Amino acid sequence: MSDQPDATAPSVAETEHYDDLNTSAGAAPAVDIARPDESAAPAPPRATFEDLGLSEPLLRGVVEVGYIHPTPIQEQAIPVVLMGRDVLGCAQTGTGKTASFVLPMMDILAGSRAKARMPRSLILEPTRELALQVAENFAKYGQHMKLNYALLIGGESMSDQTDALNQGVDVLIATPGRLLDLFERGRVMLADCKVLVIDEADRMLDMGFIPDVERIVSLLPPLRQTLFFSATMAAEIRKLADAFLQNPKEITVSAPASVATTITAGVALVQPHDKREALRRLIRSEDVQNALIFCNRKRDVDVLYKSLTKHGFQAGALHGDLAQSVRFATLEKFKAGELRLLVCSDVAARGIDIGGLSHVFNFDVPFRDEDYVHRIGRTGRAGREGRAFTIATADDVKLVSAIESLTGKPIPRIEIPGLDPVTAEELAEAASAPRGRGRGRPAAKGREREERPRREARGGERGPSRVREERPARPEAEARPAELRPAEEVRPPRREDRRRDRREDRQERREDRRDDLGPPVRGFGDAIPAFMLIPIPRPQREAATAVPAAAPEDPADSAAA
DNA sequence: AAAAAAG
């Protein structure tokens, strides 16, 4: 490991190093902050890991993995953490955040050993995949360190984890649920945890983990070092940070949400029944190396995964209802290139370390605008171009404009020829419909029957031009990528495809209904029949309680009530 | 609205 490659080909080598560290932190930058600055700035002599005060064996581990230069957050945070100070880090995944706490923690913990069931440090992560990645970091850098770590996550054997705890653990990496579970079983004590990392605090908040986190923090000794990381610093997050931290050093390496310049984005407006066909056409017309395909619901992940597989695509599925072993195995296959397409829920939207995605497809427009940024941020890394396409229906246009106002950038409209156009009336109707009720399947179904233009009414310019009329303020309409319209794609969906899509839609709706209603349950609603209010007669005290009217032998009365 | 996390 010399400086040679760095000096001769700085852009390549540095990008790679930087990106690898990003990778170690778990993600592509949803928001590209550092890279443009880096290329624009007249590069001053950059720090190396040797400048940060890390120990010799640790540095050896870092160098062997091939890293020379720390990322900005690493450069700023590592010395502070080594001093023992609290840190409030405002950084997206992809900034090298993980190494910024993993490395100094290893040095802080080196030299003494943990007692059984008394871990010396704790890292809280919101998802199992993230926890696994942090654990992998300890393994990667800690080749020459004698540190134990244990991964406490749900969905895996508890006895293995208990065994590990009994061995004595220096670093505990956990998701909140399983940690509390094991604590309540008396398998782990937290009284000796002198270092605490709360990672992805904003996501913990989104996921409703904060009560758990507060509970866990209350089990830790008050005299400890706390490192708190969040991608955003909303008021609520700051309040939390105030509660957990003491005189923290604030380190911020982020910018207002914006989409990385290396990502080419587009959104296609289609009819609900054309979504799958639209996706298939997009995939076929693009040079897809490997892509994530996001759905909003777990069931839709399953449905779409099956549908793509039936259409001959090489796909996998990933969501939180799948067995943990399957989750990790699928992710591994995808990373290894055995699967080209991964249909997933928002489990994979943040933090998961999948390098070098060529594409992200949003089969559904995400409900929350930030999620869009996180999703498409999985592509377009390391200066490579990424492409992100979203499939939207008329009902989704409000969500799309929310995203556009968040990023401050319109998403260019793209056309997928040959599909039923979305009419101006439909857009107007969707725009005027109240959010919540009125959107969704029943309304779409009615419209589908009455208003959808016949196939022969689909002219070359009719649908698209009407769509554009609807959005006169969109100058980017002509910026749509031409390669999305290869001539051979301008043909209607094959009839059997269309039939299959409809069948899948029906099936999905059936399942929806089943789930919504569940097995038929009969109840009384708010009206409690009078007979239920009559006390069970006791031999002596029959007249003690005054109950009016209905007698048990008069069922008509109770039915009326 | 949905997803995530404890079975």
XYZ file of N, CA, C and O in Angstrom, chain A residues 17-87:
284
model
N -11.165 5.224 -3.152
C -11.008 5.158 -1.697
C -12.196 5.778 -1.006
O -12.747 5.236 -0.081
N -12.535 6.930 -1.507
C -13.650 7.630 -0.894
C -14.900 6.765 -0.951
O -15.589 6.583 0.024
N -15.080 6.195 -2.133
C -16.301 5.421 -2.275
C -16.284 4.170 -1.420
O -17.281 3.778 -0.860
N -15.126 3.561 -1.330
C -15.059 2.368 -0.501
C -15.393 2.686 0.936
O -16.027 1.918 1.633
N -14.933 3.846 1.353
C -15.281 4.228 2.721
C -16.763 4.506 2.827
O -17.394 4.186 3.818
N -17.291 5.092 1.792
C -18.740 5.266 1.797
C -19.401 3.923 1.939
O -20.333 3.738 2.693
N -18.884 3.013 1.153
C -19.448 1.682 1.177
C -19.382 1.121 2.573
O -20.329 0.541 3.073
N -18.283 1.376 3.218
C -18.160 0.849 4.579
C -19.167 1.521 5.488
O -19.626 0.959 6.451
N -19.526 2.721 5.155
C -20.520 3.391 5.981
C -21.907 2.904 5.637
O -22.849 3.143 6.355
N -22.013 2.255 4.546
C -23.271 1.596 4.297
C -24.074 2.069 3.109
O -25.057 1.459 2.791
N -23.703 3.134 2.440
C -24.644 3.562 1.439
C -24.064 4.518 0.425
O -23.061 5.157 0.643
N -24.778 4.608 -0.658
C -24.482 5.673 -1.592
C -25.033 6.952 -1.012
O -26.007 6.923 -0.282
N -24.421 8.064 -1.317
C -24.976 9.298 -0.796
C -26.306 9.584 -1.476
O -26.349 9.733 -2.690
N -27.344 9.628 -0.697
C -28.629 10.001 -1.249
C -28.505 11.436 -1.707
O -29.113 11.865 -2.665
N -27.711 12.134 -0.987
C -27.497 13.521 -1.291
C -26.010 13.673 -1.517
O -25.212 13.283 -0.680
N -25.655 14.166 -2.638
C -24.239 14.211 -2.955
C -23.671 15.514 -2.453
O -23.969 16.571 -2.970
N -22.861 15.425 -1.432
C -22.355 16.654 -0.846
C -20.887 16.839 -1.187
O -20.481 17.817 -1.764
N -20.141 15.835 -0.854
C -18.703 16.023 -0.851
C -18.107 16.019 -2.253
O -17.170 16.739 -2.509
N -18.663 15.218 -3.117
C -17.954 14.973 -4.353
C -17.799 16.204 -5.242
O -16.693 16.480 -5.685
N -18.870 16.953 -5.476
C -18.691 18.110 -6.344
C -17.677 19.097 -5.771
O -16.800 19.561 -6.486
N -17.756 19.354 -4.476
C -16.814 20.254 -3.820
C -15.390 19.762 -4.025
O -14.477 20.517 -4.311
N -15.285 18.438 -3.860
C -13.973 17.842 -3.911
C -13.318 18.094 -5.262
O -12.146 18.416 -5.340
N -14.125 17.938 -6.317
C -13.534 18.099 -7.640
C -13.317 19.571 -7.958
O -12.406 19.927 -8.682
N -14.137 20.432 -7.376
C -14.038 21.843 -7.687
C -12.893 22.513 -6.915
O -12.194 23.357 -7.433
N -12.715 22.090 -5.649
C -11.734 22.756 -4.798
C -10.316 22.512 -5.302
O -10.006 21.440 -5.802
N -9.445 23.516 -5.168
C -8.040 23.335 -5.537
C -7.341 22.518 -4.452
O -6.718 23.066 -3.558
N -7.438 21.212 -4.584
C -7.072 20.258 -3.542
C -5.889 20.665 -2.657
O -4.753 20.696 -3.123
N -6.160 20.993 -1.390
C -5.071 21.233 -0.437
C -4.504 19.878 -0.035
O -5.126 18.857 -0.294
N -3.330 19.859 0.580
C -2.782 18.571 1.001
C -3.781 17.875 1.918
O -4.212 18.450 2.922
N -4.144 16.673 1.553
C -5.205 16.020 2.318
C -4.641 15.205 3.454
O -3.546 14.659 3.383
N -5.432 15.139 4.492
C -5.025 14.363 5.656
C -5.002 12.883 5.303
O -5.685 12.435 4.385
N -4.183 12.162 6.026
C -4.223 10.706 5.901
C -4.666 10.158 7.249
O -4.744 10.885 8.237
N -4.958 8.875 7.269
C -5.411 8.280 8.522
C -4.346 8.381 9.611
O -4.658 8.424 10.797
N -3.066 8.442 9.178
C -1.993 8.545 10.180
C -2.088 9.832 10.990
O -1.598 9.900 12.104
N -2.694 10.857 10.400
C -2.755 12.157 11.085
C -3.799 12.205 12.187
O -3.916 13.200 12.886
N -4.584 11.166 12.319
C -5.764 11.296 13.176
C -5.563 10.755 14.589
O -6.459 10.854 15.417
N -4.398 10.190 14.849
C -4.135 9.741 16.218
C -4.578 8.319 16.505
O -4.705 7.939 17.671
N -4.792 7.554 15.474
C -5.179 6.161 15.684
C -3.934 5.320 15.979
O -2.829 5.663 15.582
N -4.160 4.198 16.642
C -3.028 3.367 17.052
C -2.436 2.617 15.865
O -3.061 2.474 14.812
N -1.239 2.112 16.086
C -0.509 1.421 15.024
C -1.245 0.181 14.490
O -1.444 0.059 13.285
N -1.645 -0.740 15.353
C -2.315 -1.930 14.809
C -3.602 -1.597 14.056
O -3.922 -2.228 13.052
N -4.294 -0.582 14.513
C -5.528 -0.200 13.845
C -5.222 0.390 12.470
O -5.857 0.054 11.471
N -4.194 1.241 12.428
C -3.806 1.840 11.150
C -3.406 0.765 10.152
O -3.715 0.856 8.967
N -2.732 -0.248 10.670
C -2.350 -1.337 9.777
C -3.601 -1.956 9.160
O -3.652 -2.232 7.965
N -4.616 -2.170 9.999
C -5.863 -2.741 9.500
C -6.500 -1.862 8.427
O -6.971 -2.347 7.409
N -6.460 -0.565 8.655
C -7.074 0.376 7.715
C -6.314 0.365 6.391
O -6.909 0.292 5.307
N -4.997 0.411 6.493
C -4.175 0.463 5.282
C -4.316 -0.829 4.482
O -4.396 -0.812 3.253
N -4.389 -1.928 5.185
C -4.504 -3.203 4.480
C -5.792 -3.292 3.682
O -5.862 -3.963 2.660
N -6.812 -2.632 4.177
C -8.048 -2.635 3.413
C -7.937 -1.672 2.228
O -8.741 -1.710 1.303
N -6.913 -0.815 2.271
C -6.641 0.020 1.108
C -7.012 1.480 1.257
O -7.102 2.198 0.280
N -7.241 1.919 2.468
C -7.642 3.317 2.646
C -6.462 4.182 3.031
O -5.608 3.791 3.819
N -6.430 5.372 2.494
C -5.368 6.316 2.800
C -5.937 7.598 3.381
O -5.520 8.067 4.425
N -6.919 8.144 2.677
C -7.458 9.431 3.109
C -8.793 9.274 3.805
O -9.689 8.608 3.291
N -8.934 9.932 4.950
C -10.241 9.921 5.613
C -11.224 10.825 4.878
O -10.820 11.778 4.218
N -12.490 10.527 5.003
C -13.512 11.426 4.472
C -13.664 12.583 5.458
O -13.167 12.514 6.586
N -14.344 13.647 5.043
C -14.467 14.809 5.947
C -14.995 14.448 7.336
O -14.450 14.916 8.341
N -16.002 13.631 7.397
C -16.536 13.355 8.735
C -15.546 12.517 9.541
O -15.404 12.703 10.750
N -14.823 11.655 8.880
C -13.821 10.864 9.594
C -12.709 11.774 10.114
O -12.273 11.649 11.258
N -12.302 12.682 9.271
C -11.228 13.583 9.652
C -11.627 14.430 10.861
O -10.827 14.676 11.750
N -12.878 14.842 10.878
C -13.311 15.700 11.977
C -13.686 14.915 13.226
O -13.423 15.345 14.341
N -14.303 13.773 13.031
C -14.851 13.072 14.190
C -13.820 12.217 14.923
O -13.819 12.159 16.151
N -12.941 11.575 14.194
C -12.054 10.598 14.839
C -11.233 11.211 15.985
O -11.239 10.677 17.093
N -10.571 12.362 15.774
C -9.814 12.929 16.899
C -10.706 13.282 18.088
O -10.310 13.080 19.244
N -11.893 13.785 17.798
C -12.807 14.185 18.874
C -13.256 12.953 19.677
O -13.299 12.973 20.903
N -13.570 11.904 18.974
C -14.008 10.683 19.660
C -12.857 10.120 20.487
O -13.049 9.683 21.625
N -11.654 10.176 19.940
C -10.497 9.670 20.677
C -10.266 10.460 21.965
O -9.783 9.929 22.963
N -10.630 11.745 21.945
C -10.506 12.572 23.153
C -11.541 12.201 24.202
O -11.488 12.678 25.329
N -12.510 11.426 23.815
C -13.546 11.028 24.767
C -14.758 11.934 24.776
O -15.626 11.819 25.631
N -14.826 12.812 23.802
C -15.958 13.749 23.794
C -17.183 13.157 23.125
O -17.086 12.287 22.243
N -18.342 13.690 23.500
C -19.576 13.335 22.813
C -19.589 13.986 21.425
O -19.002 15.049 21.241
N -20.263 13.333 20.511
C -20.338 13.865 19.158
C -21.790 13.880 18.689
O -22.540 12.918 18.883
